[in-house]
C-alpha cells in the first residue's frame, strides 16, 4: 500500500473510531432514553412562512425540546398542566409564544398565578395515540410529573378507523426506511446536531399539509340537512362506544400511572357556525351548500366526552358550546390563527381559574 493511501486509511479509521466512541458515549444507543423508532419530533427548531395562511405575521417558529415537549418549564417533574391533543393543540404553524397553550400559561401569569403549562400534543393524534404516548413516550422523560393532564379532544377521533391504527397514533411509520430514520434520530448525537443546525438555517419553509380557507373566496351558506338524528346515531353508535372506552382508559392511566388529574376540553370546527338560529357552513363561492353531517358528528363525539367526564368526575370544559369564534380565527376548517388560539387560551383560562390553584 502506498504511504499516502495508508495514511488516509489510518486517519479514516481513527476518525471512524472517534465518531463511534462519541456516539456510544453521548448518543442513546446504550444509555439514555429508549425512543427506538417512535416518530416524536425532538430537538427540533423549524421556521414556516405563514403569510399565505394568515397575513400580518412573520415566520412561525416551531420548537420542541430534547423530550419532544413544546414550551418552557424548569423541570419535567414540576409541570402543572400537561396538554395532549392533535394538530389543533400542536399548532405547528403558530409561532412559539402564540399557541393557545402559551396563551393559557400567559393568562395565569397575568392573573398573578404563574403555572407551568407544557404542550405534549402530536400532529394527527387521536385518543388512540394519547394512550400509546402515556405508555411509550412519557416513561422516557426523566421524572415527568404533572398535576393535571388536559386533553383537547374529539376532532381526530371522528376519523379513527376501527380496523387499523394510523401512523400518528401508532407513533411510528409503517415504512421501514422511515422507521430506520426515526431510530437514527432517536439515538445518534451527530444526527441530532445536524438536524438542529439545519433547522436553524431552514427559515421561511412551508409544507402546507394544512389547507388555507382563503376567506375572500368563501361565503357562509345554510348547511343542508343530512341523515336524520336517529339514523346518524345508529350509524355512529359503535364508534362512539369505542371512543368512550378510550376516554375511560385515558382517565384510568392518568390517575393510576401518572398520579395526575385529567381534564377534558371539547372542540369546535371553524367551518360551521350558528347565526340567527340557523346552522351555516363555510364553502367556496359558487360551490354547492355543505351538508351538516360533519358538524353533527363532532357534536355527537363532544356529547360523549361530556358524558364520560360526568360519569368519571373529570372536570370538563365545553368549549364547543361556550366559545364563539370570529372571522379570521381559523386558517382552515379546524386550525386556528394566533387570534383564534388566543381566544381558546382565554376561554380555557376562564374555565380553569377557579379550579386549578
PDB file of C-alpha atoms in Angstrom, residues 60-301:
ATOM      1  CA  UNK A  60     -43.701  30.941  12.647  1.00  0.00           C
ATOM      2  CA  UNK A  61     -41.047  29.343  14.854  1.00  0.00           C
ATOM      3  CA  UNK A  62     -41.846  25.804  15.967  1.00  0.00           C
ATOM      4  CA  UNK A  63     -39.624  24.405  18.732  1.00  0.00           C
ATOM      5  CA  UNK A  64     -39.665  21.076  20.531  1.00  0.00           C
ATOM      6  CA  UNK A  65     -37.021  20.162  23.080  1.00  0.00           C
ATOM      7  CA  UNK A  66     -34.986  17.010  23.734  1.00  0.00           C
ATOM      8  CA  UNK A  67     -38.002  15.352  25.351  1.00  0.00           C
ATOM      9  CA  UNK A  68     -40.330  16.266  22.481  1.00  0.00           C
ATOM     10  CA  UNK A  69     -42.192  18.860  24.538  1.00  0.00           C
ATOM     11  CA  UNK A  70     -43.121  22.356  23.413  1.00  0.00           C
ATOM     12  CA  UNK A  71     -42.900  25.237  25.881  1.00  0.00           C
ATOM     13  CA  UNK A  72     -40.688  26.327  28.760  1.00  0.00           C
ATOM     14  CA  UNK A  73     -40.528  24.503  32.064  1.00  0.00           C
ATOM     15  CA  UNK A  74     -37.912  24.364  34.844  1.00  0.00           C
ATOM     16  CA  UNK A  75     -38.037  20.610  35.305  1.00  0.00           C
ATOM     17  CA  UNK A  76     -40.152  17.753  33.857  1.00  0.00           C
ATOM     18  CA  UNK A  77     -41.159  16.935  37.406  1.00  0.00           C
ATOM     19  CA  UNK A  78     -42.644  20.388  38.042  1.00  0.00           C
ATOM     20  CA  UNK A  79     -45.374  20.688  35.419  1.00  0.00           C
ATOM     21  CA  UNK A  80     -48.771  21.981  36.454  1.00  0.00           C
ATOM     22  CA  UNK A  81     -50.720  21.254  33.257  1.00  0.00           C
ATOM     23  CA  UNK A  82     -49.550  18.879  30.514  1.00  0.00           C
ATOM     24  CA  UNK A  83     -51.619  19.332  27.348  1.00  0.00           C
ATOM     25  CA  UNK A  84     -52.307  16.448  24.965  1.00  0.00           C
ATOM     26  CA  UNK A  85     -54.068  16.663  21.627  1.00  0.00           C
ATOM     27  CA  UNK A  86     -53.578  16.528  17.880  1.00  0.00           C
ATOM     28  CA  UNK A  87     -52.648  19.216  15.378  1.00  0.00           C
ATOM     29  CA  UNK A  88     -55.169  21.670  16.840  1.00  0.00           C
ATOM     30  CA  UNK A  89     -53.098  21.730  20.045  1.00  0.00           C
ATOM     31  CA  UNK A  90     -49.691  21.081  18.477  1.00  0.00           C
ATOM     32  CA  UNK A  91     -50.238  24.172  16.266  1.00  0.00           C
ATOM     33  CA  UNK A  92     -47.195  23.711  14.059  1.00  0.00           C
ATOM     34  CA  UNK A  93     -47.986  26.875  12.051  1.00  0.00           C
ATOM     35  CA  UNK A  94     -48.472  29.113  15.090  1.00  0.00           C
ATOM     36  CA  UNK A  95     -45.247  30.525  16.484  1.00  0.00           C
ATOM     37  CA  UNK A  96     -43.796  29.764  19.893  1.00  0.00           C
ATOM     38  CA  UNK A  97     -45.468  32.048  22.425  1.00  0.00           C
ATOM     39  CA  UNK A  98     -48.671  32.459  20.402  1.00  0.00           C
ATOM     40  CA  UNK A  99     -50.239  28.986  20.628  1.00  0.00           C
ATOM     41  CA  UNK A 100     -53.320  28.571  22.771  1.00  0.00           C
ATOM     42  CA  UNK A 101     -51.259  26.548  25.253  1.00  0.00           C
ATOM     43  CA  UNK A 102     -48.886  29.525  25.552  1.00  0.00           C
ATOM     44  CA  UNK A 103     -51.853  31.895  25.823  1.00  0.00           C
ATOM     45  CA  UNK A 104     -53.272  29.797  28.659  1.00  0.00           C
ATOM     46  CA  UNK A 105     -49.970  29.971  30.523  1.00  0.00           C
ATOM     47  CA  UNK A 106     -49.733  33.724  29.933  1.00  0.00           C
ATOM     48  CA  UNK A 107     -53.290  34.254  31.207  1.00  0.00           C
ATOM     49  CA  UNK A 108     -52.454  32.540  34.501  1.00  0.00           C
ATOM     50  CA  UNK A 109     -49.255  34.594  34.796  1.00  0.00           C
ATOM     51  CA  UNK A 110     -51.133  37.842  34.112  1.00  0.00           C
ATOM     52  CA  UNK A 111     -53.574  36.918  36.876  1.00  0.00           C
ATOM     53  CA  UNK A 112     -50.674  36.633  39.316  1.00  0.00           C
ATOM     54  CA  UNK A 113     -50.835  32.850  39.410  1.00  0.00           C
ATOM     55  CA  UNK A 114     -47.968  31.582  37.244  1.00  0.00           C
ATOM     56  CA  UNK A 115     -48.386  27.950  36.250  1.00  0.00           C
ATOM     57  CA  UNK A 116     -46.138  25.682  34.205  1.00  0.00           C
ATOM     58  CA  UNK A 117     -48.210  24.700  31.165  1.00  0.00           C
ATOM     59  CA  UNK A 118     -46.444  22.409  28.677  1.00  0.00           C
ATOM     60  CA  UNK A 119     -47.515  21.173  25.251  1.00  0.00           C
ATOM     61  CA  UNK A 120     -47.260  17.428  24.528  1.00  0.00           C
ATOM     62  CA  UNK A 121     -49.638  17.405  21.548  1.00  0.00           C
ATOM     63  CA  UNK A 122     -48.680  15.407  18.453  1.00  0.00           C
ATOM     64  CA  UNK A 123     -49.906  16.300  14.976  1.00  0.00           C
ATOM     65  CA  UNK A 124     -52.501  13.763  13.816  1.00  0.00           C
ATOM     66  CA  UNK A 125     -53.015  12.002  17.140  1.00  0.00           C
ATOM     67  CA  UNK A 126     -56.368  10.895  18.496  1.00  0.00           C
ATOM     68  CA  UNK A 127     -57.140   9.312  21.852  1.00  0.00           C
ATOM     69  CA  UNK A 128     -55.607   6.100  20.451  1.00  0.00           C
ATOM     70  CA  UNK A 129     -52.253   7.869  20.197  1.00  0.00           C
ATOM     71  CA  UNK A 130     -52.634   9.549  23.578  1.00  0.00           C
ATOM     72  CA  UNK A 131     -52.927   6.145  25.226  1.00  0.00           C
ATOM     73  CA  UNK A 132     -49.788   4.954  23.456  1.00  0.00           C
ATOM     74  CA  UNK A 133     -47.957   8.173  24.337  1.00  0.00           C
ATOM     75  CA  UNK A 134     -48.590   7.585  28.028  1.00  0.00           C
ATOM     76  CA  UNK A 135     -47.289   4.024  27.664  1.00  0.00           C
ATOM     77  CA  UNK A 136     -44.362   4.538  25.260  1.00  0.00           C
ATOM     78  CA  UNK A 137     -43.289   8.184  25.303  1.00  0.00           C
ATOM     79  CA  UNK A 138     -43.759   9.595  28.780  1.00  0.00           C
ATOM     80  CA  UNK A 139     -41.724   6.885  30.584  1.00  0.00           C
ATOM     81  CA  UNK A 140     -38.693   8.177  28.612  1.00  0.00           C
ATOM     82  CA  UNK A 141     -38.993  11.674  30.091  1.00  0.00           C
ATOM     83  CA  UNK A 142     -36.963  11.577  33.334  1.00  0.00           C
ATOM     84  CA  UNK A 143     -39.064  12.358  36.372  1.00  0.00           C
ATOM     85  CA  UNK A 144     -42.097  13.511  34.384  1.00  0.00           C
ATOM     86  CA  UNK A 145     -44.764  14.670  36.792  1.00  0.00           C
ATOM     87  CA  UNK A 146     -47.803  16.803  36.071  1.00  0.00           C
ATOM     88  CA  UNK A 147     -50.614  17.829  38.377  1.00  0.00           C
ATOM     89  CA  UNK A 148     -53.142  17.857  35.542  1.00  0.00           C
ATOM     90  CA  UNK A 149     -53.240  16.291  32.083  1.00  0.00           C
ATOM     91  CA  UNK A 150     -55.519  18.191  29.707  1.00  0.00           C
ATOM     92  CA  UNK A 151     -56.998  16.511  26.631  1.00  0.00           C
ATOM     93  CA  UNK A 152     -58.115  18.816  23.810  1.00  0.00           C
ATOM     94  CA  UNK A 153     -60.009  16.081  22.111  1.00  0.00           C
ATOM     95  CA  UNK A 154     -62.685  14.978  19.668  1.00  0.00           C
ATOM     96  CA  UNK A 155     -61.919  16.126  16.126  1.00  0.00           C
ATOM     97  CA  UNK A 156     -59.299  13.485  15.326  1.00  0.00           C
ATOM     98  CA  UNK A 157     -61.334  10.741  16.976  1.00  0.00           C
ATOM     99  CA  UNK A 158     -64.107  11.309  14.462  1.00  0.00           C
ATOM    100  CA  UNK A 159     -61.758   9.848  11.833  1.00  0.00           C
ATOM    101  CA  UNK A 160     -60.469   6.875  13.864  1.00  0.00           C
ATOM    102  CA  UNK A 161     -60.776   3.641  11.927  1.00  0.00           C
ATOM    103  CA  UNK A 162     -61.947   0.567  13.853  1.00  0.00           C
ATOM    104  CA  UNK A 163     -59.831  -1.640  11.571  1.00  0.00           C
ATOM    105  CA  UNK A 164     -56.404  -0.004  11.641  1.00  0.00           C
ATOM    106  CA  UNK A 165     -54.209   2.420  13.589  1.00  0.00           C
ATOM    107  CA  UNK A 166     -52.794   5.431  11.781  1.00  0.00           C
ATOM    108  CA  UNK A 167     -49.039   6.029  11.834  1.00  0.00           C
ATOM    109  CA  UNK A 168     -49.686   9.094  14.018  1.00  0.00           C
ATOM    110  CA  UNK A 169     -51.483   7.042  16.646  1.00  0.00           C
ATOM    111  CA  UNK A 170     -49.041   4.140  16.309  1.00  0.00           C
ATOM    112  CA  UNK A 171     -46.271   6.711  16.857  1.00  0.00           C
ATOM    113  CA  UNK A 172     -44.138   5.018  14.228  1.00  0.00           C
ATOM    114  CA  UNK A 173     -44.093   4.962  10.436  1.00  0.00           C
ATOM    115  CA  UNK A 174     -45.247   1.864   8.535  1.00  0.00           C
ATOM    116  CA  UNK A 175     -42.301   2.341   6.149  1.00  0.00           C
ATOM    117  CA  UNK A 176     -39.057   0.525   7.160  1.00  0.00           C
ATOM    118  CA  UNK A 177     -36.844   3.336   5.823  1.00  0.00           C
ATOM    119  CA  UNK A 178     -38.680   5.957   7.856  1.00  0.00           C
ATOM    120  CA  UNK A 179     -38.543   3.742  10.942  1.00  0.00           C
ATOM    121  CA  UNK A 180     -34.770   3.450  10.477  1.00  0.00           C
ATOM    122  CA  UNK A 181     -34.558   7.247  10.187  1.00  0.00           C
ATOM    123  CA  UNK A 182     -36.553   7.608  13.416  1.00  0.00           C
ATOM    124  CA  UNK A 183     -34.241   5.107  15.100  1.00  0.00           C
ATOM    125  CA  UNK A 184     -31.225   7.118  13.924  1.00  0.00           C
ATOM    126  CA  UNK A 185     -32.775  10.401  15.053  1.00  0.00           C
ATOM    127  CA  UNK A 186     -33.601   8.998  18.460  1.00  0.00           C
ATOM    128  CA  UNK A 187     -30.113   7.627  19.159  1.00  0.00           C
ATOM    129  CA  UNK A 188     -27.407   9.452  17.193  1.00  0.00           C
ATOM    130  CA  UNK A 189     -25.832  12.525  18.802  1.00  0.00           C
ATOM    131  CA  UNK A 190     -24.312  13.669  15.490  1.00  0.00           C
ATOM    132  CA  UNK A 191     -27.521  13.263  13.521  1.00  0.00           C
ATOM    133  CA  UNK A 192     -29.411  15.265  16.119  1.00  0.00           C
ATOM    134  CA  UNK A 193     -26.823  18.057  15.998  1.00  0.00           C
ATOM    135  CA  UNK A 194     -27.107  18.100  12.212  1.00  0.00           C
ATOM    136  CA  UNK A 195     -30.894  18.427  12.469  1.00  0.00           C
ATOM    137  CA  UNK A 196     -30.601  21.295  14.956  1.00  0.00           C
ATOM    138  CA  UNK A 197     -28.234  23.240  12.701  1.00  0.00           C
ATOM    139  CA  UNK A 198     -30.366  22.517   9.643  1.00  0.00           C
ATOM    140  CA  UNK A 199     -33.460  23.711  11.478  1.00  0.00           C
ATOM    141  CA  UNK A 200     -31.818  26.984  12.489  1.00  0.00           C
ATOM    142  CA  UNK A 201     -30.935  27.837   8.897  1.00  0.00           C
ATOM    143  CA  UNK A 202     -34.035  26.467   7.195  1.00  0.00           C
ATOM    144  CA  UNK A 203     -36.253  29.505   7.555  1.00  0.00           C
ATOM    145  CA  UNK A 204     -39.277  30.510   5.539  1.00  0.00           C
ATOM    146  CA  UNK A 205     -40.177  26.937   4.757  1.00  0.00           C
ATOM    147  CA  UNK A 206     -43.742  25.879   4.148  1.00  0.00           C
ATOM    148  CA  UNK A 207     -45.223  22.420   3.712  1.00  0.00           C
ATOM    149  CA  UNK A 208     -48.931  23.031   3.580  1.00  0.00           C
ATOM    150  CA  UNK A 209     -50.404  19.857   4.957  1.00  0.00           C
ATOM    151  CA  UNK A 210     -52.992  22.162   6.476  1.00  0.00           C
ATOM    152  CA  UNK A 211     -55.222  23.900   3.950  1.00  0.00           C
ATOM    153  CA  UNK A 212     -55.919  27.619   3.802  1.00  0.00           C
ATOM    154  CA  UNK A 213     -59.528  28.742   3.811  1.00  0.00           C
ATOM    155  CA  UNK A 214     -58.773  31.918   1.854  1.00  0.00           C
ATOM    156  CA  UNK A 215     -61.790  33.731   3.390  1.00  0.00           C
ATOM    157  CA  UNK A 216     -62.078  36.171   0.481  1.00  0.00           C
ATOM    158  CA  UNK A 217     -63.046  33.236  -1.722  1.00  0.00           C
ATOM    159  CA  UNK A 218     -65.572  31.699   0.654  1.00  0.00           C
ATOM    160  CA  UNK A 219     -69.005  32.518   1.995  1.00  0.00           C
ATOM    161  CA  UNK A 220     -71.366  31.348   4.712  1.00  0.00           C
ATOM    162  CA  UNK A 221     -74.414  29.476   3.440  1.00  0.00           C
ATOM    163  CA  UNK A 222     -77.119  27.463   5.217  1.00  0.00           C
ATOM    164  CA  UNK A 223     -75.998  23.874   5.705  1.00  0.00           C
ATOM    165  CA  UNK A 224     -78.134  21.214   4.089  1.00  0.00           C
ATOM    166  CA  UNK A 225     -79.698  18.521   6.249  1.00  0.00           C
ATOM    167  CA  UNK A 226     -78.011  15.135   6.196  1.00  0.00           C
ATOM    168  CA  UNK A 227     -79.448  11.882   7.566  1.00  0.00           C
ATOM    169  CA  UNK A 228     -81.910  12.200  10.432  1.00  0.00           C
ATOM    170  CA  UNK A 229     -80.739  12.237  14.051  1.00  0.00           C
ATOM    171  CA  UNK A 230     -81.920   8.675  14.691  1.00  0.00           C
ATOM    172  CA  UNK A 231     -80.185   7.323  11.588  1.00  0.00           C
ATOM    173  CA  UNK A 232     -76.968   9.191  12.392  1.00  0.00           C
ATOM    174  CA  UNK A 233     -76.997   7.999  15.998  1.00  0.00           C
ATOM    175  CA  UNK A 234     -77.348   4.376  14.921  1.00  0.00           C
ATOM    176  CA  UNK A 235     -74.528   4.738  12.400  1.00  0.00           C
ATOM    177  CA  UNK A 236     -72.197   6.372  14.919  1.00  0.00           C
ATOM    178  CA  UNK A 237     -73.035   4.157  17.895  1.00  0.00           C
ATOM    179  CA  UNK A 238     -70.130   1.653  17.546  1.00  0.00           C
ATOM    180  CA  UNK A 239     -67.592   4.455  17.040  1.00  0.00           C
ATOM    181  CA  UNK A 240     -68.961   6.455  19.961  1.00  0.00           C
ATOM    182  CA  UNK A 241     -68.841   3.425  22.254  1.00  0.00           C
ATOM    183  CA  UNK A 242     -65.225   2.770  21.263  1.00  0.00           C
ATOM    184  CA  UNK A 243     -64.386   6.445  21.824  1.00  0.00           C
ATOM    185  CA  UNK A 244     -65.973   6.372  25.276  1.00  0.00           C
ATOM    186  CA  UNK A 245     -63.901   3.324  26.200  1.00  0.00           C
ATOM    187  CA  UNK A 246     -60.721   5.090  25.076  1.00  0.00           C
ATOM    188  CA  UNK A 247     -61.636   8.088  27.222  1.00  0.00           C
ATOM    189  CA  UNK A 248     -62.127   5.799  30.217  1.00  0.00           C
ATOM    190  CA  UNK A 249     -58.734   4.234  29.520  1.00  0.00           C
ATOM    191  CA  UNK A 250     -57.105   7.668  29.418  1.00  0.00           C
ATOM    192  CA  UNK A 251     -58.690   8.648  32.717  1.00  0.00           C
ATOM    193  CA  UNK A 252     -57.523   5.435  34.354  1.00  0.00           C
ATOM    194  CA  UNK A 253     -53.977   5.803  33.045  1.00  0.00           C
ATOM    195  CA  UNK A 254     -53.689   9.453  34.045  1.00  0.00           C
ATOM    196  CA  UNK A 255     -54.944   8.783  37.551  1.00  0.00           C
ATOM    197  CA  UNK A 256     -53.168   5.464  38.111  1.00  0.00           C
ATOM    198  CA  UNK A 257     -49.973   5.650  36.043  1.00  0.00           C
ATOM    199  CA  UNK A 258     -49.292   9.391  36.094  1.00  0.00           C
ATOM    200  CA  UNK A 259     -50.812  10.179  39.515  1.00  0.00           C
ATOM    201  CA  UNK A 260     -52.437  13.228  37.961  1.00  0.00           C
ATOM    202  CA  UNK A 261     -55.948  14.507  37.363  1.00  0.00           C
ATOM    203  CA  UNK A 262     -57.379  14.567  33.816  1.00  0.00           C
ATOM    204  CA  UNK A 263     -59.197  17.495  32.221  1.00  0.00           C
ATOM    205  CA  UNK A 264     -61.304  17.242  29.062  1.00  0.00           C
ATOM    206  CA  UNK A 265     -61.905  20.088  26.604  1.00  0.00           C
ATOM    207  CA  UNK A 266     -64.400  19.676  23.757  1.00  0.00           C
ATOM    208  CA  UNK A 267     -63.607  21.016  20.287  1.00  0.00           C
ATOM    209  CA  UNK A 268     -65.246  23.169  17.653  1.00  0.00           C
ATOM    210  CA  UNK A 269     -64.851  23.353  13.890  1.00  0.00           C
ATOM    211  CA  UNK A 270     -64.222  26.601  12.051  1.00  0.00           C
ATOM    212  CA  UNK A 271     -66.363  25.873   9.013  1.00  0.00           C
ATOM    213  CA  UNK A 272     -69.732  25.856  10.801  1.00  0.00           C
ATOM    214  CA  UNK A 273     -71.488  28.444  12.931  1.00  0.00           C
ATOM    215  CA  UNK A 274     -74.921  29.236  14.304  1.00  0.00           C
ATOM    216  CA  UNK A 275     -76.388  32.580  13.182  1.00  0.00           C
ATOM    217  CA  UNK A 276     -79.957  33.701  13.843  1.00  0.00           C
ATOM    218  CA  UNK A 277     -80.816  30.173  14.892  1.00  0.00           C
ATOM    219  CA  UNK A 278     -79.572  28.610  11.652  1.00  0.00           C
ATOM    220  CA  UNK A 279     -76.573  26.382  11.025  1.00  0.00           C
ATOM    221  CA  UNK A 280     -74.282  27.914   8.416  1.00  0.00           C
ATOM    222  CA  UNK A 281     -71.394  26.196   6.635  1.00  0.00           C
ATOM    223  CA  UNK A 282     -68.417  27.882   5.024  1.00  0.00           C
ATOM    224  CA  UNK A 283     -67.993  26.970   1.355  1.00  0.00           C
ATOM    225  CA  UNK A 284     -66.134  28.267  -1.677  1.00  0.00           C
ATOM    226  CA  UNK A 285     -68.030  30.944  -3.539  1.00  0.00           C
ATOM    227  CA  UNK A 286     -70.336  29.351  -6.071  1.00  0.00           C
ATOM    228  CA  UNK A 287     -69.933  25.867  -4.588  1.00  0.00           C
ATOM    229  CA  UNK A 288     -72.965  23.799  -3.559  1.00  0.00           C
ATOM    230  CA  UNK A 289     -74.070  24.115   0.080  1.00  0.00           C
ATOM    231  CA  UNK A 290     -72.295  21.805   2.534  1.00  0.00           C
ATOM    232  CA  UNK A 291     -74.128  19.131   4.475  1.00  0.00           C
ATOM    233  CA  UNK A 292     -74.409  19.335   8.242  1.00  0.00           C
ATOM    234  CA  UNK A 293     -73.043  15.815   8.802  1.00  0.00           C
ATOM    235  CA  UNK A 294     -69.505  16.819   9.895  1.00  0.00           C
ATOM    236  CA  UNK A 295     -70.977  19.304  12.369  1.00  0.00           C
ATOM    237  CA  UNK A 296     -73.414  16.800  13.862  1.00  0.00           C
ATOM    238  CA  UNK A 297     -70.799  14.039  14.012  1.00  0.00           C
ATOM    239  CA  UNK A 298     -68.381  16.171  16.036  1.00  0.00           C
ATOM    240  CA  UNK A 299     -71.274  17.283  18.235  1.00  0.00           C
ATOM    241  CA  UNK A 300     -72.026  13.615  18.990  1.00  0.00           C
ATOM    242  CA  UNK A 301     -68.379  12.983  19.941  1.00  0.00           C
TER     243      UNK A 301
END
